[in-house]
Structures are given as C-alpha cells and as structure tokens.
Short mmCIF file of C-alpha atoms and ligand atoms in Angstrom, two decimals:
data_model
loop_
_atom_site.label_atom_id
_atom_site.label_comp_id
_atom_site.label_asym_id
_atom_site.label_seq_id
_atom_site.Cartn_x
_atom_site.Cartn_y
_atom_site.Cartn_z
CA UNK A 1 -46.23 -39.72 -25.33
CA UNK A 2 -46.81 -42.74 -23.88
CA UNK A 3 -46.77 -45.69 -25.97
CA UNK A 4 -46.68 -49.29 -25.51
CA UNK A 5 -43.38 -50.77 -24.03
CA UNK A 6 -40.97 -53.32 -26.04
CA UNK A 7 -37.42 -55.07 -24.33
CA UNK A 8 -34.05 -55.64 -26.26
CA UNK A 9 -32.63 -58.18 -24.20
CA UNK A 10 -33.16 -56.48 -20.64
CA UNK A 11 -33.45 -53.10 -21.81
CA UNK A 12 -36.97 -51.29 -22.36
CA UNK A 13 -38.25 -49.40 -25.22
CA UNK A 14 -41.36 -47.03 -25.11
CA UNK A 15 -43.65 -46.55 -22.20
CA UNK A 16 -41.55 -43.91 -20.36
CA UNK A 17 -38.34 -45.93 -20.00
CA UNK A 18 -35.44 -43.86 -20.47
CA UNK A 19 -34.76 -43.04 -23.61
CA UNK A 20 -31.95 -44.90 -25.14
CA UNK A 21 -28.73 -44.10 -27.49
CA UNK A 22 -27.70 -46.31 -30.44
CA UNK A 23 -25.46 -46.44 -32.65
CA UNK A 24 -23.95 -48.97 -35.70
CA UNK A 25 -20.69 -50.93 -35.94
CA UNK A 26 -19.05 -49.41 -38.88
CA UNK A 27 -16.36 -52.36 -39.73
CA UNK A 28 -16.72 -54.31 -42.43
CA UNK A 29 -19.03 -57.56 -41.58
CA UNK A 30 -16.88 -60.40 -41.96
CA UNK A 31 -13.86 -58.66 -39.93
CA UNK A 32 -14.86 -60.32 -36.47
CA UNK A 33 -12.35 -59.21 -34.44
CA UNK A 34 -12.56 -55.42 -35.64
CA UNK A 35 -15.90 -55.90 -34.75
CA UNK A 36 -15.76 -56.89 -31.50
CA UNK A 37 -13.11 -54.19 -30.59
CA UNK A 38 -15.22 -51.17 -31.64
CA UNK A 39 -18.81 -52.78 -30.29
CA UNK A 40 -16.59 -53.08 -26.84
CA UNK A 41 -15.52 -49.17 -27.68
CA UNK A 42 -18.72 -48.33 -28.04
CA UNK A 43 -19.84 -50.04 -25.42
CA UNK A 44 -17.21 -48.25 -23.35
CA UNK A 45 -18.63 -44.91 -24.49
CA UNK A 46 -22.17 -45.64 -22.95
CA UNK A 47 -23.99 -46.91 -26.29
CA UNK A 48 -27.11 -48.37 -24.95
CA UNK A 49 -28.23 -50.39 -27.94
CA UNK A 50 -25.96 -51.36 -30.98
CA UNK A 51 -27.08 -52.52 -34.41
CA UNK A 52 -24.95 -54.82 -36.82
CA UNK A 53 -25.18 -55.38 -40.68
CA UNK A 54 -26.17 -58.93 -41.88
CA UNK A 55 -25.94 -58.86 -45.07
CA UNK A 56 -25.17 -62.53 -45.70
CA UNK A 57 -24.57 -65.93 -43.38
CA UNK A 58 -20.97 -65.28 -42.47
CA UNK A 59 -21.53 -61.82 -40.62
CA UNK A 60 -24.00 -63.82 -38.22
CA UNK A 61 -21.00 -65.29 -37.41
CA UNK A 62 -20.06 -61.87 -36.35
CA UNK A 63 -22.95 -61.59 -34.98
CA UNK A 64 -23.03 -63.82 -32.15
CA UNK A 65 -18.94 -63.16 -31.98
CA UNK A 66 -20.44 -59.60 -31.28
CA UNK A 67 -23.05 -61.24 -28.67
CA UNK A 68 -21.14 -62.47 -27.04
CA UNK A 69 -18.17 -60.27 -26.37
CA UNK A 70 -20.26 -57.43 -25.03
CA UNK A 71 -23.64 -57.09 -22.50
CA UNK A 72 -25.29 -54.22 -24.70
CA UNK A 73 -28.37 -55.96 -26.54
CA UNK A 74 -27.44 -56.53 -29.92
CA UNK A 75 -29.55 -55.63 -32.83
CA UNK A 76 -29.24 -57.37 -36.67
CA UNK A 77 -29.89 -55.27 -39.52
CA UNK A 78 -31.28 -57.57 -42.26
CA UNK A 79 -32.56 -56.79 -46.01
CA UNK A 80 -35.11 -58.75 -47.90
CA UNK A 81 -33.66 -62.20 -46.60
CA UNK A 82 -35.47 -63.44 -43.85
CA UNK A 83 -33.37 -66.58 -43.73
CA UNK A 84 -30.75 -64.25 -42.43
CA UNK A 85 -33.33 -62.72 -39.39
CA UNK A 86 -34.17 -66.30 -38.37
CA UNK A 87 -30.22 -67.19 -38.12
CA UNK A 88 -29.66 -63.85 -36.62
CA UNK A 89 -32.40 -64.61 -33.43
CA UNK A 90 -30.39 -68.05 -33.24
CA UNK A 91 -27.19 -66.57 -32.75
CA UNK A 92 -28.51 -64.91 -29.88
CA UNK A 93 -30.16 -60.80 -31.57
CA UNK A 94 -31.85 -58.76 -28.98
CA UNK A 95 -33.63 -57.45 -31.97
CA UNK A 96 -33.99 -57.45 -35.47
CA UNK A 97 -34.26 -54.63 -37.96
CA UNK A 98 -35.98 -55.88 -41.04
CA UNK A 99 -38.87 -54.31 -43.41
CA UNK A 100 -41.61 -57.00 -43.43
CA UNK A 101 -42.73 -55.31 -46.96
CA UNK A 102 -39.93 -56.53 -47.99
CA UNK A 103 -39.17 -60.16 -46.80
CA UNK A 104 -41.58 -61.64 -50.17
CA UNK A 105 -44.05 -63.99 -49.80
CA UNK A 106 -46.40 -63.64 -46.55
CA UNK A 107 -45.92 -67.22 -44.88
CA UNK A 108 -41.62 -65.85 -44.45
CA UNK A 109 -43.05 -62.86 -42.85
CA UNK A 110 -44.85 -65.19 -40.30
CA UNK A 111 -41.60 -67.20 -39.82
CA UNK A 112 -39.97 -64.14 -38.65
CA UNK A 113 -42.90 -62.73 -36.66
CA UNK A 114 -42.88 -66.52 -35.31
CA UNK A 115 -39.78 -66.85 -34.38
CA UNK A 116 -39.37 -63.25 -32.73
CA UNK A 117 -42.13 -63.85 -30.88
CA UNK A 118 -40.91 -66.95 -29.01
CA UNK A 119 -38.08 -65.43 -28.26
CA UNK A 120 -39.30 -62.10 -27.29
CA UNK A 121 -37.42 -60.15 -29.82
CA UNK A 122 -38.59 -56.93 -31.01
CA UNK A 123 -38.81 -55.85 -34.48
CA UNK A 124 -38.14 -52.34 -35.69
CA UNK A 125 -39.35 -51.28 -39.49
CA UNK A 126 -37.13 -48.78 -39.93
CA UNK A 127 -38.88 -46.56 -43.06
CA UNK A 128 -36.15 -44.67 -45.07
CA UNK A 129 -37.61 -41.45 -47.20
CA UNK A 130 -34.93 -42.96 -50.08
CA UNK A 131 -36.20 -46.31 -50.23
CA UNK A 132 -40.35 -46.05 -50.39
CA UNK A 133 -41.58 -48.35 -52.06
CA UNK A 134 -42.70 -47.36 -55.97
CA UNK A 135 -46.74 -47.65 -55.72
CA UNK A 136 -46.24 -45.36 -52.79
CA UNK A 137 -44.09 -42.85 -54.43
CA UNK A 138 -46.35 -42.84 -57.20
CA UNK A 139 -49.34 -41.91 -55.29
CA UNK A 140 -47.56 -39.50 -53.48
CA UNK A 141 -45.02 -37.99 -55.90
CA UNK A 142 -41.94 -37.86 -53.72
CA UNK A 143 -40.89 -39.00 -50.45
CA UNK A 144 -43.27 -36.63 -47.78
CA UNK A 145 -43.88 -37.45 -44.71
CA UNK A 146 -47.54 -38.97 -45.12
CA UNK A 147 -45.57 -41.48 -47.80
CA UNK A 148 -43.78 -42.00 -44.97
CA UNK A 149 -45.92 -43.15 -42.88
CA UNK A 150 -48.20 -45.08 -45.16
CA UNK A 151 -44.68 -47.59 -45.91
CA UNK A 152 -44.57 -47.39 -42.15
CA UNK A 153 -48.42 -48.66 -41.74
CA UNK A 154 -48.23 -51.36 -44.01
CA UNK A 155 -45.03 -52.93 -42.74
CA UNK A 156 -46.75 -52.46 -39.12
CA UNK A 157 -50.06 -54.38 -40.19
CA UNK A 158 -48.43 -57.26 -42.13
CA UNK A 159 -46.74 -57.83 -38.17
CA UNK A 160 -49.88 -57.24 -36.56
CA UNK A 161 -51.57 -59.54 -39.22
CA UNK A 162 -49.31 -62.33 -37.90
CA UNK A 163 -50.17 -61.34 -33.99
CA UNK A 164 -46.95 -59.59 -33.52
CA UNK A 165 -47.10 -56.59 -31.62
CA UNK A 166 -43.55 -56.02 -30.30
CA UNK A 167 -42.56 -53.06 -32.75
CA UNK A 168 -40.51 -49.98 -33.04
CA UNK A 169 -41.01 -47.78 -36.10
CA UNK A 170 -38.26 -45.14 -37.63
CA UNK A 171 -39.40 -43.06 -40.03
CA UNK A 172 -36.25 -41.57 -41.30
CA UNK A 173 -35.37 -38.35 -43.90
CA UNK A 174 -32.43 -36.63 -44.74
CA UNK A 175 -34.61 -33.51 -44.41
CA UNK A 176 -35.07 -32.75 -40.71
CA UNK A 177 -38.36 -30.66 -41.27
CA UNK A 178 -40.16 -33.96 -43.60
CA UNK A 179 -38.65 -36.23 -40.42
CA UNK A 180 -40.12 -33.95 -37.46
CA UNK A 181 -43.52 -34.44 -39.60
CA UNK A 182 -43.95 -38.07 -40.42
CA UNK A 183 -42.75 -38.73 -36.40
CA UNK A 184 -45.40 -36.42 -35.58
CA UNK A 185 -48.25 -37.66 -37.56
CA UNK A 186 -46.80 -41.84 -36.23
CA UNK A 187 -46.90 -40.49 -33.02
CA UNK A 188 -50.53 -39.55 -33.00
CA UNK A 189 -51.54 -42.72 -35.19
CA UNK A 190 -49.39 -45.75 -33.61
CA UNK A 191 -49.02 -47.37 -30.19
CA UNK A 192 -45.76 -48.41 -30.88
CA UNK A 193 -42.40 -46.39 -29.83
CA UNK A 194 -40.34 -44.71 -32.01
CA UNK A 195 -37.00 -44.97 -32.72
CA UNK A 196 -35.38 -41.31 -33.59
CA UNK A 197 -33.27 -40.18 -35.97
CA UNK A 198 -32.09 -37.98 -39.25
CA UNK A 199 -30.48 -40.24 -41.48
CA UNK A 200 -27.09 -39.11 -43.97
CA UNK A 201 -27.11 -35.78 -41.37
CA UNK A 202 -24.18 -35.26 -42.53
CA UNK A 203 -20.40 -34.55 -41.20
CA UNK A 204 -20.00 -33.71 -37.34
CA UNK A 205 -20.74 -30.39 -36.98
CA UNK A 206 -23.89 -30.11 -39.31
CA UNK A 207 -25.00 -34.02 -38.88
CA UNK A 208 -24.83 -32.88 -34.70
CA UNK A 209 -27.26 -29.29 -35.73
CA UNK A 210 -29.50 -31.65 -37.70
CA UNK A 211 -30.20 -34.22 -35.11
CA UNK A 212 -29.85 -31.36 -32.31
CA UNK A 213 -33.33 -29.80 -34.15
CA UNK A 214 -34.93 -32.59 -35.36
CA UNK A 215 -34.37 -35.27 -32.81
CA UNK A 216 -34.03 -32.75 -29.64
CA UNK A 217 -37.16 -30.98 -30.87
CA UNK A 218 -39.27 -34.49 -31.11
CA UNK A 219 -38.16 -35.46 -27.85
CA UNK A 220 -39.16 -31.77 -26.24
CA UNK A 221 -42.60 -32.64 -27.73
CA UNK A 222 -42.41 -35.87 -25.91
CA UNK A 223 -42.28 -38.36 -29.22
CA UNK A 224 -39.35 -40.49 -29.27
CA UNK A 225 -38.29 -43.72 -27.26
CA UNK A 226 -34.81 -44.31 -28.71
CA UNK A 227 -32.52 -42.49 -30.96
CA UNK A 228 -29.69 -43.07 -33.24
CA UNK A 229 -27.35 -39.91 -33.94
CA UNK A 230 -26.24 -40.62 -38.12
CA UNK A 231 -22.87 -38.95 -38.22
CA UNK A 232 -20.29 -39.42 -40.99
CA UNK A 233 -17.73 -40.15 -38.60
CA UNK A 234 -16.29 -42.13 -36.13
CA UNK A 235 -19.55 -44.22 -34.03
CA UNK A 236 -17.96 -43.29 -30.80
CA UNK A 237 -18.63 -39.76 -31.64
CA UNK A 238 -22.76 -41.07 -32.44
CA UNK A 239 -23.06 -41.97 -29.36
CA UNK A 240 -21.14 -39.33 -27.57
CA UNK A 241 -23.38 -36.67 -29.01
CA UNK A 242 -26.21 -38.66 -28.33
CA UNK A 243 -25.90 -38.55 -25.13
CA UNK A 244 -24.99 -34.93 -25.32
CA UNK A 245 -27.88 -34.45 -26.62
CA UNK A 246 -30.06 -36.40 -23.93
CA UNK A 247 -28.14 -33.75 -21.47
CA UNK A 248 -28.85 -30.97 -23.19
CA UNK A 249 -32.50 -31.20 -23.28
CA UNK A 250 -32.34 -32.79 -19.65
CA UNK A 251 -33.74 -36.17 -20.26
CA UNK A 252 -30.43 -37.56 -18.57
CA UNK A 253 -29.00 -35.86 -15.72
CA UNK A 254 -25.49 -37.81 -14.77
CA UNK A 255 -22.51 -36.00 -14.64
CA UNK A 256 -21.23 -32.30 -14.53
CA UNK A 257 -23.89 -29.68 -16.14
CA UNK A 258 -21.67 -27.38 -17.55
CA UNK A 259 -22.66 -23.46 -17.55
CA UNK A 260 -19.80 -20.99 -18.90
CA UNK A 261 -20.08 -17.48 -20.10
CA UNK A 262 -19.22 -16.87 -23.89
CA UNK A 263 -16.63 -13.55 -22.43
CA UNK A 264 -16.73 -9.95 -23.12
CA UNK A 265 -14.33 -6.98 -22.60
CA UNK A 266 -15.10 -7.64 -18.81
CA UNK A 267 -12.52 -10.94 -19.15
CA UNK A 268 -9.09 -10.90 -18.05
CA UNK A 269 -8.36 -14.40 -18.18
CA UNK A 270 -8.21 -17.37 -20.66
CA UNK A 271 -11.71 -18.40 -20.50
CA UNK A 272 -12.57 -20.54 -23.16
CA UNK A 273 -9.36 -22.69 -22.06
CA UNK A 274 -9.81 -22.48 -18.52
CA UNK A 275 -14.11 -24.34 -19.59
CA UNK A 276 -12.40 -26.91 -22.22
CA UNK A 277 -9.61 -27.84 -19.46
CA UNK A 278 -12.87 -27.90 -16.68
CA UNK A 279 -15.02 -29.88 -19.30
CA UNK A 280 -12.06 -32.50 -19.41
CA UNK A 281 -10.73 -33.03 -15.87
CA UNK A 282 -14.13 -33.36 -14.77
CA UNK A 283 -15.39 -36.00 -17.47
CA UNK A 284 -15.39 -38.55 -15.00
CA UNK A 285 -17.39 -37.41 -12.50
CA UNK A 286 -20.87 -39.17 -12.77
CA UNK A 287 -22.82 -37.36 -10.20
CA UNK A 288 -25.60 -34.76 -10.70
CA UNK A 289 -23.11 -31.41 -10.37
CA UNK A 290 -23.20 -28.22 -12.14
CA UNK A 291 -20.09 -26.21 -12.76
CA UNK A 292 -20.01 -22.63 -13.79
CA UNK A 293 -16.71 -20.99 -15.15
CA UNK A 294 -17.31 -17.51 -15.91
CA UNK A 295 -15.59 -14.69 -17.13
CA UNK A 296 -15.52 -11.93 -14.55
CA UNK A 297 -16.16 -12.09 -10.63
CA UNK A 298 -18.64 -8.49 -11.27
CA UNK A 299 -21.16 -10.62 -12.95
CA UNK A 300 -20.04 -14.00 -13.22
CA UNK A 301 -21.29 -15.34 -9.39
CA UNK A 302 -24.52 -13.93 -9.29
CA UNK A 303 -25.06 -14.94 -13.39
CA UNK A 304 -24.49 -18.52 -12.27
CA UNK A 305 -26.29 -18.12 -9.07
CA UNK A 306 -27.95 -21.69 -9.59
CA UNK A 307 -24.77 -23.39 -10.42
CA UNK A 308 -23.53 -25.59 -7.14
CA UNK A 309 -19.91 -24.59 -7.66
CA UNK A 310 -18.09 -22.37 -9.96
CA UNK A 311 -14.95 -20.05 -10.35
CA UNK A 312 -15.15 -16.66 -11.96
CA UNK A 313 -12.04 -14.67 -12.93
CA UNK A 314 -10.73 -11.47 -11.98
CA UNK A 315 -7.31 -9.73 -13.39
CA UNK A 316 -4.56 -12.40 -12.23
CA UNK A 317 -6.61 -14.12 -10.10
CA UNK A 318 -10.43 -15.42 -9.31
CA UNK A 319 -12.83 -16.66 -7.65
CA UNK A 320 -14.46 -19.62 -6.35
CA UNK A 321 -18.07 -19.30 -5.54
CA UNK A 322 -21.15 -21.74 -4.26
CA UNK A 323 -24.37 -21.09 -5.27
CA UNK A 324 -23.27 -17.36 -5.91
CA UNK A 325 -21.63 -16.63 -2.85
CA UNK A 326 -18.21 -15.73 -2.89
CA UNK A 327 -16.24 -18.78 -0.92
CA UNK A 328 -12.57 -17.47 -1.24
CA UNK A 329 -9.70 -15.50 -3.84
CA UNK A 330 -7.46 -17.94 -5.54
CA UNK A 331 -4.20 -16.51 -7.89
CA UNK A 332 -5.09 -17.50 -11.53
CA UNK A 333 -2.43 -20.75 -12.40
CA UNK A 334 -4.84 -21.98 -9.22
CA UNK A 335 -7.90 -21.66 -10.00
CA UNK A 336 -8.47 -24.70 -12.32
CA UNK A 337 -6.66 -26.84 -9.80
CA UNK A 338 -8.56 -25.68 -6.51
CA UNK A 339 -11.91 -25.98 -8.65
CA UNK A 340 -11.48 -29.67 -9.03
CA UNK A 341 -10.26 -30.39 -5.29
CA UNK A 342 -13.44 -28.67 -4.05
CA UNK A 343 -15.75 -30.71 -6.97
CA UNK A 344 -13.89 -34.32 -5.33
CA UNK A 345 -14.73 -33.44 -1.86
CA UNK A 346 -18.17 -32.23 -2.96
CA UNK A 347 -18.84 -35.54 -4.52
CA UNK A 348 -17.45 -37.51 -1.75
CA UNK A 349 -20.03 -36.33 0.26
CA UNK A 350 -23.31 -36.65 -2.32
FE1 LIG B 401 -18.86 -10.79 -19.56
FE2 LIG B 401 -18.65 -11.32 -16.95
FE3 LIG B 401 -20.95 -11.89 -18.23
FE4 LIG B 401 -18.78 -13.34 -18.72
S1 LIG B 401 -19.84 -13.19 -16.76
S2 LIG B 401 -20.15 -12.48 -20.27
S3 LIG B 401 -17.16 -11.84 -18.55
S4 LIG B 401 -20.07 -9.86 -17.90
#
C-alpha cells in the first residue's frame, strides 16, 4: 500500500522503496567498543537500518561512537526522556524511536518534533501490546489490536499537532494473529509506513515461524515498509532471516534462489548434504541465479524445469541440467564441484 515516504539518513521508508531489514545492537550501552564491533557485524551481514538503546547520557556517547564507525543510518531508542532524543539528533541519529505519549508535558514533545524536523529525522512510535497505556486498557480490557491502534493514533496526532509529519508506526504483539490485525486496520487508517514486526517471537526456530506468518503474510498483503525480525539470539541471525525472509516472499531477488527436492525412495545419493554444501559454496554469489539440486535424474530435471542450472543424482553419479535439459553425466564426488564451475562462468557472463 502506498503510503507516504520518510528518509533515515539516505535511506527511504514507505512509498514503494524497498523494504528494509533492521535489527538492534544487543551489547550493553556504555560498552563502546563492543558496540561498534557488532553494529560493523551487522553491518557486514546486510542490516539496512540499526537501532541503539539510550537509556541515559553516556550511551549517546555510544551513540555517535556507533555513527560514526559505520554508514548504516543509525536509529536511538529513547524512553520518556526527551532530553536524551534531543542529544541523540546532536550526536548525529538518522532517527529516533520515542513514544510522544510519553515524553510529559506537550511543549518537550514540540522540542523533539522541532528539532527532528530541522534535521530531517524521522520519528517512529513504536506501540508495544505490553505497554498500552492504562485509560486505554481500561476501555478496552486487554491489549487487542483496536487498543493498539488507538495508543498508536494518539502518539501520531500529538506529532501532527506540532506539524510533524515524518512518522513510522509499529504496532507490535507477541501474538502474531492480534499483530497481523492492528497492522491491518493502521494500514487502512494512516498515511504513514509501517515498520513490521512480532515482538518476544521467541527462540530461532519458532521466533523465525512467527515472523515468517505474521510479517511475510503483511507484506504479501502489501502493508509493511520496514521490518525488524525479534529473535532471542544472536542479531546477526535477525537480520539474516530477515532477509531470508524478503527472499522468500520475493521482495528481494539478489543471490542464488535455491530449489531442492525434500528425497524419496527414488534417491541414491546424499541429498540433503549435497543442498547444505550448494547453499554454502554459493553464498557469495550476488546475482539473480536459481539452483536446483534434486534427488533423482527421472524426475528431478524436468521438476526444476524453471531453475537456470541444477544437478540431479543418479546411482553413483548425476546430472547437470539447464533449464531441464540434460547438459552432461558427472561421477558423484563431482558433481558438487562441476556445479559451482558452471555457476562462476554463468555469472561471469550475466
Ligand atoms: Fe523423489 Fe526425484 Fe522428486 Fe526428488 S526429484 S522427490 S528424488 S522423485
């Protein structure tokens, strides 16, 4: 859906821009240089945008160490203090992250809008189903996804009552269905973009299936502009499986598309090492490929007719195939090997 279009630092939010993967340092906010080594990790890993606690005057320090050691906009995560937001946009935030409700009396609220504004910075209100505030849980009775979006409203007209405009909402629930619903019901009330995501999801398998449905499902629908992962673990892994989630549902399309068979009786070969070793050797390859390994050459070629390349295996041996016609045999310690020579000379020529 298209909504109106905001920029942290040079990169947009909303409007059809591509949608974007964040993630959160995770190192405590006075450590500096731990800091700055994972945002560069992270960084590394293709995060796009990357928030940072603030929860006092020392981690702006951090901050702008932060800033300044890596070319990802920054965003600072603030609570209640808006002394903190208007140090953060001096030491150099591409963004802020702060609950206007929140900040107190009105005339702080226009010293952040203010000061955001002349600097261009966005502000996302970032609406968490455990922290409503009480007069809306009261009317509603528990967190659902219209009290959701009420908290949401009122944080978004206390900006707009101080002519600031440049916002991203989250509405986020530990309950994927509740968070589907109060994006839905934003997305057909708000101009502004949304930022995605199902907060505590959980550990990495379950936190991934959470996200994968309610995140992946949004973004299907067309709502969504950015999206944060939540995974108890590592942030790497956030924004790997962001990503990998972007792929999936073909909103980014660099590097191999992987298409593999899950075997049968029909396989005579070690399959499901043969993909993970493929999925690995070929990690680096950023162009727009897909790559079938499959399981027998009966089936297997004409299965992954629409892959550009693949290898199928026989008993002792394989195949290697291009858009499902059979190229040549190869013995089975080959196949792997001869896959990847004919994927480098394929992308030396794209
Ligand atoms: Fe079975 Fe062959 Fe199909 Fe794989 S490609 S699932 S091995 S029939």
């Amino acid at each position: 859906m298209k909504t109106k279009q905001v920029f942290a630092g040079k990169t947009a939010i909303g409007a059809g821009a591509p949608v974007t993967v964040q993630s959160m340092l995770a190192v405590p906010a006075h450590d500096q240089a731990g800091n700055i080594a994972q945002a560069k990790q992270l960084e590394q890993a293709g995060c796009d945008i990357l928030r940072i606690s603030v929860p006092d005057l020392e981690a702006v320090k951090t901050l702008a160490a932060v800033k300044q050691a890596c070319s990802i906009p920054i965003v600072a995560d603030i609570h209640f203090d808006y002394r903190l937001a208007l140090e953060s946009l001096a030491a150099g935030a591409d963004k802020i992250r702060i609950n206007p409700g929140n900040i107190g009396q009105e005339d702080k609220v226009k010293a952040v809008a203010d000061a955001c504004r002349l600097r261009g910075v966005p502000i996302r209100i970032g609406v968490n189903a455990g922290s409503l505030e009480k007069s809306i849980l009261q009317k509603y009775g528990s967190p659902t996804p219209e009290a959701m979006l009420e908290s949401g409203l009122s944080h978004i007209a206390l900006l707009e009552k101080f002519d600031f405009f440049d916002i991203v909402l989250s509405l986020k629930s530990s309950d994927v269905q509740k968070t589907v619903r109060a994006y839905e019901l934003a997305a057909e009330k708000i101009p502004y973009p949304l930022h995605l995501g199902v907060t505590e999801a959980g550990t990495a398998t379950m936190g991934t299936l959470r996200s994968a449905a309610g995140i992946g499902g949004l973004l299907l629908r067309g709502i969504g502009d950015t999206i944060r992962v939540s995974l108890t673990d590592d942030p790497i892994k956030e924004v790997e499986t962001g990503k990998l989630l972007l792929k999936a549902i073909g909103l980014r399309n660099e590097g191999i598309r992987f298409i593999s068979c899950p075997t049968c009786g029909r396989t005579k070969i070690d399959l499901i090492r043969l993909a993970k070793d493929a999925e690995k050797r070929l990690s680096h390859v950023q162009k727009n490929l897909s790559v079938a390994i499959m399981g027998c050459v009966v089936n297997g070629p004409g299965e992954a007719r629409e892959a550009d390349i693949g290898i199928a295996g026989g008993d002792g041996c394989g195949v290697l195939f291009k858009k499902g016609e059979i190229i040549r045999k190869i013995p089975e310690d080959r196949l792997l090997d001869e896959l990847v020579q004919e994927v480098e000379s394929m992308i030396t020529e794209l």
